[in-house]
Coordinates of C-alpha atoms in Angstrom, one line a residue:
Chain A
M1 CA -20.2 132.0 35.8
R2 CA -22.5 135.0 36.6
H3 CA -25.6 133.1 37.7
R4 CA -25.5 129.7 39.3
F5 CA -27.7 127.1 40.8
S6 CA -27.1 123.7 42.3
V7 CA -29.4 120.8 43.1
Q8 CA -29.2 117.2 44.2
V9 CA -31.5 114.8 42.4
G10 CA -31.2 111.2 43.7
A11 CA -27.5 110.2 43.4
V12 CA -26.5 113.1 41.2
G13 CA -25.4 116.5 42.4
F14 CA -25.7 119.2 39.6
R15 CA -24.2 122.6 39.2
I16 CA -25.6 124.9 36.5
G17 CA -23.9 128.1 35.6
S18 CA -25.6 130.6 33.2
A19 CA -24.8 133.9 31.6
W20 CA -28.4 134.9 32.1
R21 CA -30.6 135.1 35.2
G22 CA -33.7 133.7 33.5
P23 CA -32.9 130.0 33.3
I24 CA -31.6 130.0 36.8
A25 CA -34.8 131.6 38.1
A26 CA -36.8 129.0 36.4
L27 CA -34.7 126.2 37.9
E28 CA -35.0 127.7 41.4
R29 CA -38.8 127.6 41.0
L30 CA -39.0 124.1 39.6
Y31 CA -36.6 122.6 42.1
V32 CA -37.6 124.5 45.2
G33 CA -37.2 122.2 48.3
Y34 CA -34.7 119.8 46.6
P35 CA -31.5 119.3 48.6
K36 CA -28.2 120.9 47.6
P37 CA -24.9 119.0 47.0
D38 CA -21.8 120.1 48.8
V39 CA -19.5 119.1 45.9
P40 CA -21.6 118.6 42.8
D41 CA -20.8 115.6 40.5
M42 CA -21.6 117.4 37.2
T43 CA -21.4 120.9 35.8
V44 CA -23.7 122.4 33.1
R45 CA -22.8 125.7 31.4
L46 CA -25.4 127.9 29.6
F47 CA -23.7 130.6 27.6
P48 CA -24.0 132.8 24.5
E49 CA -22.4 131.1 21.5
K50 CA -21.0 134.5 20.4
P51 CA -20.6 137.4 22.9
W52 CA -23.3 139.5 21.3
R53 CA -25.8 136.7 21.5
R54 CA -26.1 137.5 25.2
F55 CA -28.2 140.5 24.3
A56 CA -29.1 140.4 20.6
R57 CA -31.6 137.6 19.9
P58 CA -30.1 135.8 22.9
S59 CA -29.5 132.1 22.3
V60 CA -28.4 129.6 24.9
A61 CA -25.6 127.2 24.0
I62 CA -25.3 124.1 26.2
S63 CA -22.0 122.6 27.5
G64 CA -20.5 121.3 30.6
D65 CA -18.2 118.5 31.8
F66 CA -19.5 116.6 28.7
W67 CA -21.1 117.9 25.5
L68 CA -22.1 117.1 22.0
P69 CA -20.4 119.1 19.2
D70 CA -23.6 119.4 17.2
A71 CA -26.1 120.5 20.0
A72 CA -28.0 123.5 18.6
P73 CA -28.5 126.6 20.9
L74 CA -32.0 127.4 22.1
P75 CA -33.7 130.8 22.3
L76 CA -33.5 132.4 25.8
R77 CA -37.2 131.9 26.6
Q78 CA -36.5 128.2 26.4
G79 CA -33.6 128.5 28.8
L80 CA -35.2 126.0 31.3
L81 CA -35.3 123.4 28.5
A82 CA -31.6 124.2 27.8
A83 CA -30.8 123.6 31.4
E84 CA -32.7 120.3 31.5
M85 CA -31.1 119.1 28.3
G86 CA -27.7 120.1 29.7
M87 CA -28.4 118.1 32.9
N88 CA -29.6 115.1 30.9
L89 CA -26.5 115.3 28.7
Q90 CA -24.1 115.2 31.6
V91 CA -25.8 112.1 33.0
A92 CA -26.1 110.3 29.7
L93 CA -22.5 110.9 28.6
G94 CA -20.7 111.0 31.9
W95 CA -22.4 109.0 34.7
R96 CA -20.5 105.8 35.7
R97 CA -21.7 105.0 39.2
H98 CA -24.7 103.0 38.1
L99 CA -25.9 101.3 35.0
L100 CA -28.2 103.8 33.3
L101 CA -31.3 102.7 31.5
H102 CA -33.5 105.0 29.5
C103 CA -36.5 104.1 31.5
S104 CA -39.2 105.6 33.7
A105 CA -39.6 104.0 37.1
V106 CA -42.3 104.0 39.8
E107 CA -42.4 102.0 43.0
R108 CA -45.2 100.3 45.0
D109 CA -44.9 98.1 48.1
G110 CA -41.1 98.3 47.9
R111 CA -40.8 97.0 44.4
V112 CA -40.1 98.9 41.2
L113 CA -41.9 98.9 37.9
L114 CA -39.6 99.9 35.0
M115 CA -40.9 101.2 31.7
S116 CA -38.6 101.5 28.7
G117 CA -39.4 102.9 25.3
A118 CA -38.5 105.5 22.7
S119 CA -39.8 109.0 22.9
G120 CA -43.6 108.9 22.3
S121 CA -44.1 105.4 23.7
G122 CA -45.8 107.0 26.7
K123 CA -43.4 105.9 29.4
S124 CA -43.1 109.4 31.0
T125 CA -46.9 109.9 30.9
L126 CA -47.6 106.5 32.4
A127 CA -45.1 107.0 35.2
T128 CA -46.6 110.5 35.9
M129 CA -50.1 109.2 36.0
L130 CA -49.2 106.2 38.1
A131 CA -47.6 108.6 40.6
L132 CA -50.8 110.6 40.7
R133 CA -52.5 107.3 41.8
G134 CA -50.2 106.7 44.7
W135 CA -47.2 105.0 43.2
R136 CA -43.8 106.5 44.3
F137 CA -42.3 108.4 41.4
L138 CA -38.6 107.4 40.9
G139 CA -38.0 109.1 37.6
D140 CA -39.2 109.5 34.0
E141 CA -35.9 109.6 32.2
F142 CA -33.2 107.3 33.6
A143 CA -33.3 104.3 35.9
F144 CA -30.1 104.0 37.9
V145 CA -29.3 100.3 38.4
D146 CA -27.0 99.6 41.3
L147 CA -23.8 97.9 40.1
E148 CA -23.6 95.8 43.3
D149 CA -27.1 94.7 44.2
G150 CA -29.2 95.6 41.2
R151 CA -31.6 97.9 43.1
I152 CA -33.1 100.9 41.3
H153 CA -32.1 104.3 42.6
P154 CA -34.5 107.2 42.3
F155 CA -33.8 110.2 40.0
P156 CA -36.9 112.2 40.6
R157 CA -36.3 115.1 38.2
A158 CA -39.3 117.1 37.1
S159 CA -41.0 115.1 34.4
S160 CA -41.0 116.7 30.9
L161 CA -44.3 116.0 29.2
K162 CA -44.6 116.5 25.5
N163 CA -47.6 117.8 23.5
E164 CA -50.8 115.7 24.2
A165 CA -49.2 114.3 27.4
V166 CA -49.6 117.8 29.1
A167 CA -53.4 117.6 28.7
A168 CA -53.6 114.0 29.6
V169 CA -51.8 114.6 32.9
R170 CA -53.8 117.7 33.6
S171 CA -57.1 115.8 33.1
A172 CA -55.8 113.1 35.5
G173 CA -55.5 115.9 38.2
G174 CA -51.8 116.7 37.8
A175 CA -50.5 120.3 37.9
V176 CA -48.2 121.0 34.9
G177 CA -46.1 124.1 34.7
P178 CA -44.2 125.9 33.3
V179 CA -45.2 125.1 29.7
L180 CA -42.8 126.0 26.9
E181 CA -44.3 126.3 23.4
G182 CA -42.5 125.9 20.1
T183 CA -39.5 124.0 21.3
P184 CA -37.6 121.6 18.9
K185 CA -39.7 118.8 20.6
G186 CA -43.0 120.7 20.3
M187 CA -44.8 121.8 23.5
I188 CA -43.1 120.8 26.7
G189 CA -44.7 121.0 30.1
Y190 CA -42.9 120.3 33.4
W191 CA -44.6 118.3 36.1
R192 CA -43.0 118.5 39.6
P193 CA -42.9 115.1 41.4
P194 CA -44.9 114.8 44.7
E195 CA -43.1 115.9 47.8
I196 CA -42.9 112.3 49.0
A197 CA -40.9 111.3 45.9
I198 CA -38.4 114.1 46.6
A199 CA -38.2 113.4 50.3
R200 CA -37.4 109.7 49.6
M201 CA -35.0 110.3 46.7
T202 CA -32.2 108.3 48.3
E203 CA -34.3 105.2 48.9
A204 CA -33.5 102.5 46.3
A205 CA -35.7 99.4 45.7
P206 CA -35.4 96.2 43.8
P207 CA -37.0 95.9 40.3
A208 CA -40.1 93.6 40.0
M209 CA -41.3 94.1 36.4
L210 CA -40.2 95.7 33.1
L211 CA -42.6 97.0 30.5
F212 CA -41.9 98.1 26.9
P213 CA -45.1 100.2 26.4
R214 CA -46.4 101.4 23.0
F215 CA -49.0 104.1 23.0
G216 CA -51.9 104.3 20.6
R217 CA -52.3 100.7 19.5
P218 CA -55.0 98.0 20.2
E219 CA -54.3 96.3 23.5
N220 CA -51.7 93.5 23.3
V221 CA -49.3 91.9 25.7
E222 CA -46.3 89.9 24.7
R223 CA -43.8 88.2 27.1
L224 CA -40.1 88.7 26.2
A225 CA -37.3 86.2 26.7
A226 CA -34.4 87.3 28.9
S227 CA -32.1 87.3 26.0
E228 CA -34.3 89.6 24.0
T229 CA -34.7 91.9 27.0
F230 CA -31.0 92.0 27.4
M231 CA -30.5 93.1 23.8
L232 CA -33.2 95.8 24.0
L233 CA -31.7 97.2 27.2
T234 CA -28.2 97.4 25.8
Q235 CA -29.8 99.7 23.2
A236 CA -31.7 101.6 26.0
S237 CA -28.5 102.1 28.1
T238 CA -26.3 105.2 27.7
N239 CA -23.3 103.8 29.5
Y240 CA -23.5 100.0 29.1
V241 CA -20.4 100.0 26.8
S242 CA -18.3 102.3 28.9
L243 CA -18.9 100.4 32.1
G244 CA -17.4 97.3 30.6
E245 CA -17.7 94.2 32.7
A246 CA -19.5 95.9 35.5
G247 CA -22.3 96.9 33.1
F248 CA -22.5 93.4 31.6
G249 CA -22.8 92.0 35.1
A250 CA -25.5 94.4 36.2
L251 CA -27.5 93.9 33.1
T252 CA -27.3 90.2 33.1
R253 CA -28.4 90.1 36.7
L254 CA -31.3 92.5 36.0
V255 CA -32.9 90.5 33.1
Q256 CA -32.7 87.2 35.0
D257 CA -36.0 86.5 36.7
L258 CA -37.4 89.9 35.9
P259 CA -40.7 89.6 34.0
A260 CA -40.5 91.6 30.9
L261 CA -43.5 92.4 28.7
A262 CA -44.1 94.4 25.6
I263 CA -47.5 96.1 26.0
D264 CA -49.5 98.0 23.4
Y265 CA -52.3 100.2 24.7
P266 CA -54.8 102.6 23.0
D267 CA -55.0 105.4 25.6
G268 CA -53.8 106.5 29.0
E269 CA -56.8 105.1 30.9
A270 CA -56.5 101.7 29.3
G271 CA -52.7 101.7 29.9
M272 CA -53.2 102.3 33.6
M273 CA -55.7 99.4 33.9
L274 CA -53.4 97.1 32.0
V275 CA -50.4 98.0 34.2
D276 CA -52.5 97.4 37.3
R277 CA -53.7 94.0 36.1
L278 CA -50.2 92.9 35.0
W279 CA -48.7 94.2 38.3
G280 CA -51.2 92.2 40.2
E281 CA -50.2 89.0 38.3
T282 CA -46.5 89.3 39.1
Chain B
M1 CA -6.3 130.6 36.8
K2 CA -6.9 129.5 40.3
A3 CA -8.6 126.2 39.4
A4 CA -5.6 125.1 37.2
R5 CA -3.2 126.1 40.0
L6 CA -5.2 124.0 42.5
L7 CA -5.0 121.1 40.1
V8 CA -1.3 121.4 39.6
T9 CA -0.7 121.7 43.4
A10 CA -2.9 118.7 44.2
L11 CA -1.1 116.5 41.6
R12 CA 2.3 117.6 42.8
D13 CA 1.7 117.5 46.6
P14 CA -1.4 115.3 47.2
E15 CA -1.3 115.8 51.0
T16 CA -2.0 119.6 50.5
V17 CA -5.6 118.8 49.6
A18 CA -6.4 118.4 53.3
G19 CA -7.0 122.2 53.6
I20 CA -9.2 122.7 50.5
E21 CA -12.6 124.2 51.0
M22 CA -15.8 122.7 49.4
A23 CA -16.1 125.4 46.7
D24 CA -12.5 124.9 45.7
W25 CA -13.0 121.2 45.5
T26 CA -15.7 121.8 42.9
A27 CA -13.4 124.0 40.9
L28 CA -10.5 121.6 41.2
L29 CA -12.5 118.5 40.1
T30 CA -14.1 120.4 37.2
A31 CA -10.7 121.6 36.0
A32 CA -9.2 118.1 36.4
R33 CA -12.0 116.6 34.3
A34 CA -11.7 119.2 31.6
E35 CA -7.9 118.7 31.4
R36 CA -8.5 114.9 31.3
L37 CA -6.6 114.5 34.5
L38 CA -9.4 113.4 36.9
G39 CA -8.4 109.7 36.8
T40 CA -4.8 110.6 37.4
L41 CA -5.8 112.8 40.3
A42 CA -8.0 110.0 41.7
C43 CA -5.0 107.7 41.7
R44 CA -2.8 110.3 43.4
L45 CA -5.2 111.2 46.2
D46 CA -6.0 109.2 49.3
S47 CA -9.8 108.8 49.4
R48 CA -9.8 108.7 53.2
A49 CA -8.4 112.3 53.3
V50 CA -11.1 113.9 51.3
P51 CA -14.9 114.7 51.8
A52 CA -17.3 111.9 51.1
S53 CA -18.8 113.5 48.0
V54 CA -15.3 114.0 46.6
A55 CA -14.3 110.4 47.4
R56 CA -17.3 109.2 45.4
I57 CA -16.4 111.2 42.4
L58 CA -12.7 110.0 42.6
A59 CA -13.9 106.4 43.0
D60 CA -15.9 106.8 39.7
A61 CA -12.9 108.3 38.0
R62 CA -10.6 105.4 39.1
A63 CA -13.1 102.8 37.9
G64 CA -13.4 104.7 34.6
A65 CA -9.6 104.8 34.2
D66 CA -9.4 101.0 34.9
E67 CA -12.0 100.4 32.2
E68 CA -10.2 102.7 29.7
R69 CA -7.0 100.9 30.4
R70 CA -8.6 97.5 29.8
A71 CA -10.2 98.7 26.6
A72 CA -7.0 100.3 25.3
L73 CA -5.0 97.2 25.9
W74 CA -7.6 95.1 24.1
E75 CA -7.6 97.6 21.2
A76 CA -3.8 97.2 21.0
E77 CA -4.2 93.5 20.9
M78 CA -6.7 93.8 18.0
A79 CA -4.3 95.9 16.0
R80 CA -1.5 93.4 16.7
R81 CA -3.6 90.6 15.4
A82 CA -4.5 92.6 12.3
L83 CA -0.9 93.5 11.5
A84 CA 0.8 90.3 12.6
P85 CA 0.8 88.7 9.1
L86 CA 2.8 91.6 7.8
G87 CA 5.8 90.9 10.0
I88 CA 6.4 94.6 10.6
P89 CA 7.3 96.2 14.0
V90 CA 4.2 97.7 15.7
V91 CA 5.2 100.3 18.3
L92 CA 2.6 101.6 20.7
L93 CA 2.6 105.3 21.5
K94 CA 1.3 107.6 24.2
G95 CA -1.3 106.4 26.7
T96 CA -1.6 102.9 25.4
A97 CA 2.2 102.5 25.5
F98 CA 2.3 103.8 29.2
V99 CA -0.2 101.2 30.4
A100 CA 1.2 98.4 28.2
A101 CA 4.7 99.0 29.6
G102 CA 3.4 99.5 33.2
L103 CA 4.8 103.0 33.5
D104 CA 3.8 105.4 36.3
A105 CA 2.5 107.8 33.6
G106 CA -0.2 105.3 32.9
Q107 CA -1.7 105.4 36.4
G108 CA -5.3 106.6 36.0
R109 CA -4.5 108.1 32.6
S110 CA -7.3 108.8 30.2
I111 CA -6.8 107.0 26.9
G112 CA -8.8 107.7 23.8
D113 CA -7.5 106.6 20.5
L114 CA -4.9 103.9 19.8
D115 CA -1.7 105.4 18.4
I116 CA 0.9 103.2 16.8
L117 CA 4.1 103.7 14.8
V118 CA 5.0 101.6 11.8
P119 CA 7.8 101.9 9.2
R120 CA 6.8 104.4 6.5
E121 CA 7.4 102.0 3.7
A122 CA 4.8 99.6 5.3
L123 CA 2.1 102.2 5.6
G124 CA 0.2 101.0 2.6
E125 CA 0.2 97.4 3.7
A126 CA -0.7 98.4 7.2
E127 CA -3.7 100.4 6.0
A128 CA -4.9 97.6 3.8
A129 CA -4.6 95.0 6.6
L130 CA -6.5 97.3 9.0
R131 CA -9.2 98.0 6.4
A132 CA -9.6 94.2 5.8
T133 CA -10.2 93.6 9.5
G134 CA -13.0 96.2 10.1
W135 CA -11.4 99.6 10.3
E136 CA -13.0 102.3 8.2
W137 CA -12.1 105.9 7.1
V138 CA -13.6 108.7 9.1
K139 CA -12.5 111.7 7.0
E140 CA -15.0 111.9 4.2
N141 CA -13.6 115.1 2.7
A142 CA -11.2 114.6 -0.2
Y143 CA -9.1 117.6 0.8
D144 CA -8.6 116.3 4.4
D145 CA -7.8 112.9 3.1
S146 CA -5.2 114.0 0.6
Y147 CA -3.8 116.5 3.2
Y148 CA -3.2 113.7 5.6
R149 CA -1.6 111.4 3.1
R150 CA 0.7 114.1 1.7
W151 CA 1.6 116.2 4.6
M152 CA 0.9 114.4 7.9
H153 CA 2.9 112.1 10.1
E154 CA 0.0 109.7 10.2
L155 CA -2.7 108.1 8.1
P156 CA -6.2 109.7 8.1
P157 CA -7.8 108.3 11.3
L158 CA -9.6 105.0 11.0
I159 CA -12.5 103.8 13.2
H160 CA -13.4 100.2 13.8
R161 CA -16.9 99.5 12.6
D162 CA -17.8 97.2 15.5
R163 CA -16.0 98.6 18.4
D164 CA -16.2 102.3 17.4
R165 CA -12.6 102.9 18.4
M166 CA -10.2 105.1 16.5
I167 CA -6.6 104.2 15.4
D168 CA -3.9 106.6 14.3
V169 CA -1.2 105.0 12.3
H170 CA 2.0 107.1 12.5
H171 CA 5.1 106.8 10.4
T172 CA 6.9 109.4 12.5
I173 CA 6.2 111.7 15.4
L174 CA 5.9 115.1 13.7
P175 CA 4.4 116.2 10.4
P176 CA 7.0 116.3 7.6
T177 CA 6.1 120.0 7.2
A178 CA 7.2 120.9 10.7
R179 CA 10.5 122.6 11.2
P180 CA 12.2 119.9 13.3
T181 CA 12.6 116.5 11.6
P182 CA 12.8 113.6 14.1
D183 CA 14.7 110.5 12.9
A184 CA 11.9 108.0 12.4
A185 CA 14.3 105.1 11.6
A186 CA 16.0 105.6 14.9
L187 CA 12.7 105.6 16.7
L188 CA 11.9 102.2 15.3
A189 CA 15.4 100.9 15.7
G190 CA 15.4 101.9 19.4
A191 CA 12.0 100.4 20.2
V192 CA 11.7 97.8 22.9
L193 CA 9.7 94.6 22.5
L194 CA 7.2 94.0 25.3
G195 CA 7.0 90.2 24.8
N196 CA 3.4 90.2 23.5
G197 CA 4.4 91.0 19.9
L198 CA 4.1 94.7 20.5
S199 CA 6.8 97.3 21.3
V200 CA 7.2 100.7 22.9
L201 CA 9.7 103.4 22.2
S202 CA 13.0 103.5 24.1
N203 CA 12.9 105.4 27.4
E204 CA 14.4 108.6 25.9
D205 CA 12.2 108.5 22.8
I206 CA 9.0 108.1 24.9
I207 CA 9.9 111.4 26.6
I208 CA 10.9 113.0 23.3
H209 CA 7.6 112.0 21.7
A210 CA 5.7 113.3 24.7
V211 CA 7.5 116.6 24.2
A212 CA 6.9 116.7 20.5
H213 CA 3.2 116.1 21.2
L214 CA 3.1 118.9 23.8
F215 CA 5.1 121.6 22.0
A216 CA 5.7 121.0 18.4
D217 CA 2.3 119.6 17.4
G218 CA -0.6 121.7 18.6
D219 CA -1.8 124.7 20.5
L220 CA -1.0 123.3 24.0
S221 CA -4.7 122.4 24.7
G222 CA -4.5 119.5 27.1
G223 CA -1.0 120.6 27.9
L224 CA -1.2 120.0 31.6
R225 CA -1.9 116.3 31.0
N226 CA 1.0 116.0 28.5
L227 CA 3.3 117.8 30.9
W228 CA 2.2 115.4 33.7
D229 CA 3.2 112.5 31.4
I230 CA 6.6 114.1 31.0
D231 CA 7.0 114.6 34.7
R232 CA 6.2 111.0 35.5
L233 CA 8.4 109.6 32.7
I234 CA 11.4 111.7 33.8
R235 CA 11.0 110.7 37.4
E236 CA 10.8 107.0 36.4
F237 CA 13.6 107.0 33.9
D238 CA 16.0 109.3 35.8
G239 CA 19.3 107.6 36.7
E240 CA 22.9 107.1 35.7
S241 CA 23.7 109.2 32.6
F242 CA 20.0 109.6 31.8
W243 CA 20.3 113.3 31.2
V244 CA 23.2 113.0 28.8
R245 CA 21.4 110.3 26.8
L246 CA 18.2 112.3 26.8
Q247 CA 20.1 115.4 25.5
E248 CA 21.9 113.4 22.8
R249 CA 18.8 111.7 21.7
A250 CA 16.8 115.0 21.6
E251 CA 19.6 116.4 19.4
R252 CA 19.3 113.5 17.0
H253 CA 15.5 114.1 16.7
D254 CA 16.0 117.8 16.2
L255 CA 14.0 118.5 19.3
R256 CA 16.6 119.6 21.9
P257 CA 15.2 123.1 22.6
A258 CA 11.7 121.6 23.0
V259 CA 12.9 118.9 25.4
E260 CA 14.7 121.5 27.5
R261 CA 11.7 123.8 27.5
A262 CA 9.4 120.9 28.6
A263 CA 11.8 119.9 31.3
R264 CA 11.9 123.5 32.7
Q265 CA 8.1 123.8 32.5
A266 CA 7.7 120.4 34.3
N267 CA 10.2 121.5 36.9
D268 CA 8.3 124.7 37.4
L269 CA 4.8 123.3 37.6
Y270 CA 5.2 119.8 38.9
G271 CA 8.6 120.1 40.7
T272 CA 10.2 117.6 38.3
P273 CA 13.9 117.1 39.3
I274 CA 16.1 118.3 36.5
P275 CA 19.9 119.0 36.5
K276 CA 21.0 122.5 37.5
R277 CA 22.5 123.3 34.1
W278 CA 19.0 122.7 32.5
R279 CA 17.5 125.4 34.8
V280 CA 18.0 128.5 32.8
W281 CA 15.8 131.6 32.3
D282 CA 13.9 131.7 29.0
S283 CA 11.7 134.6 27.8
G284 CA 9.2 132.2 26.3
D285 CA 8.5 130.2 29.4
P286 CA 6.1 132.5 31.2
L287 CA 3.7 132.7 28.3
I288 CA 3.7 129.0 27.9
K289 CA 3.0 128.6 31.6
R290 CA 0.1 131.1 31.3
R291 CA -1.4 129.0 28.4
L292 CA -1.0 125.8 30.4
L293 CA -2.9 127.3 33.3
A294 CA -5.8 128.7 31.3
R295 CA -8.5 126.4 32.7
D296 CA -11.0 127.9 35.1
G297 CA -13.2 126.4 37.8
W298 CA -16.1 126.0 35.4
G299 CA -14.0 123.9 33.0
R300 CA -13.7 126.8 30.6
Q301 CA -10.5 128.0 28.8
G302 CA -9.6 131.6 29.8
Y303 CA -6.9 133.9 28.4
P304 CA -8.4 134.1 24.9
F305 CA -5.5 136.1 23.4
T306 CA -2.8 133.8 24.8
R307 CA -4.7 130.9 23.4
L308 CA -5.1 132.6 20.0
Y309 CA -1.3 133.2 19.9
F310 CA -0.6 129.5 20.5
F311 CA -3.2 128.5 18.0
V312 CA -1.6 130.6 15.3
R313 CA 1.8 129.4 16.5
S314 CA 0.8 125.8 16.1
H315 CA -0.1 126.3 12.5
W316 CA 3.0 128.4 11.9
M317 CA 5.2 125.6 13.2
R318 CA 3.6 123.0 11.2
M319 CA 3.6 124.6 7.8
P320 CA 5.7 126.9 5.7
P321 CA 3.9 130.3 5.1
L322 CA 2.7 129.8 1.6
M323 CA 1.4 126.3 2.4
L324 CA -0.3 127.7 5.5
A325 CA -2.1 130.4 3.5
K326 CA -3.4 127.8 1.0
H327 CA -4.5 125.5 3.7
L328 CA -6.4 128.2 5.6
W329 CA -8.0 129.4 2.4
T330 CA -9.2 125.9 1.5
K331 CA -10.6 125.4 5.0
A332 CA -12.3 128.8 5.0
I333 CA -14.2 128.5 1.7
R334 CA -15.3 124.9 2.4
K335 CA -19.0 124.5 2.9
P336 CA -19.9 123.3 6.3
A337 CA -20.6 119.5 6.3

């Protein structure tokens, strides 16, 4: 393809090809300083759906090694989002080397805090804000669970913060940019992980606590049984079924002895204090 | 395209990968994945002879193929249980048949849907038995559904509601509207029991079905994989009077030209051993070869006009002209779902 970029994020080597320079330039800025793979694991393609869409009202279709037939193209000014979605799609549909959980992850004292939840639960924002307070940022999208020893491998992509989260992270001292307005998910701002998170992207660590946060509710903490956690995480995994027995083994091991809590919190500050308190109790 | 050629060469002569450069590895692996041959390639190559990053990707592909094999065999067993009360023969086809029979063609092969063959007169019962055990229709559209029932060699695809796996129930190996007419009764009569209540086609018929799948039933997309199946099957079944039996059997199924064409193409691309008298020049072969090698190093299909030709040809072969016109018209005016 005409324009190309490659980047290593944790265990995954990506290659992105694009018919336009714009999305590649944005990726180069966002991922400056990240290592490069020699042979990438996954390929993303950004291309015009019809030949004339390269110039006339250019719109970016997303494909690659894996794709969804109904993924809608994005306008060229949202090319970075298209690239990020393409990378997510490859991992979600194609990655088999680890059990993937839709979780954010941060590490402290060699132990990992996992946070699982739907979009809007605040898991990305919490992970980002914890990273601003000295936790090591492992990722805000996927937790890579080692199939052999259960440790969590980092995947420190730039965090994509949505709508109010942009202001929340900025007021906590984080630098957010670029910001894309009017995307299908509203406003999206990218937050680049601290250099230490990028430098240590190959260092895995064992999980110590799992939270299911819910933003915007009166504070409440509820302990979950291992069986319930297991069921919730099968829903939160993108490759549990395709891994077969290896996925079952890894997930069974993970939920045993791992404290799992559903937490409700009214705002970011209260969420942080709650996490600190619960982490101290583990 | 260079990537497709790299892939063919790596499959045919695995030791040649020692000299491949990093950038070419990327193209080769991407093309292999797009052609659904990555698992096969991973089983062919020696991981110790490739760069570490390539070895990791190949190890993932092998693990993935093992899991697909396990899931495919389980799905076959589920279908066996559902259909056992009917007392009809259930013949496994394509990838599931290869792994169930332990054939070389099954090594690392990607397997998606379950394909089975049952006697045409038992289709109704088979469908009812599958529907009673959790399989559901996928095609919501009334035209598609009636098209399948009237004109296709298989039932409309069914998906199992719990396991989300698709089954294609065939009563023969080509649409009744296609020019060649395979002998479905002979396919069933020649089938071989595996000892677990399921059967596979006879050796010759397995090859002939692979050929029908490659040439007479589609636009050759995924053709490198189908041709690889044919190469492996020929190598495994080759022996005393094999070629005579294959030729007679192909004649019986009305597919002799297609079988000969596939053998020539496999010989050309994968070095499949074929008899001297099968090695003739044919004006259609180069274009087919070009279509088979259309995959580039980004996983895209090139040669748009060649592909368009084969797309048109696939419909032309499947339907008489008037019927084709009506079919295309119905598809064209249909509102998008």
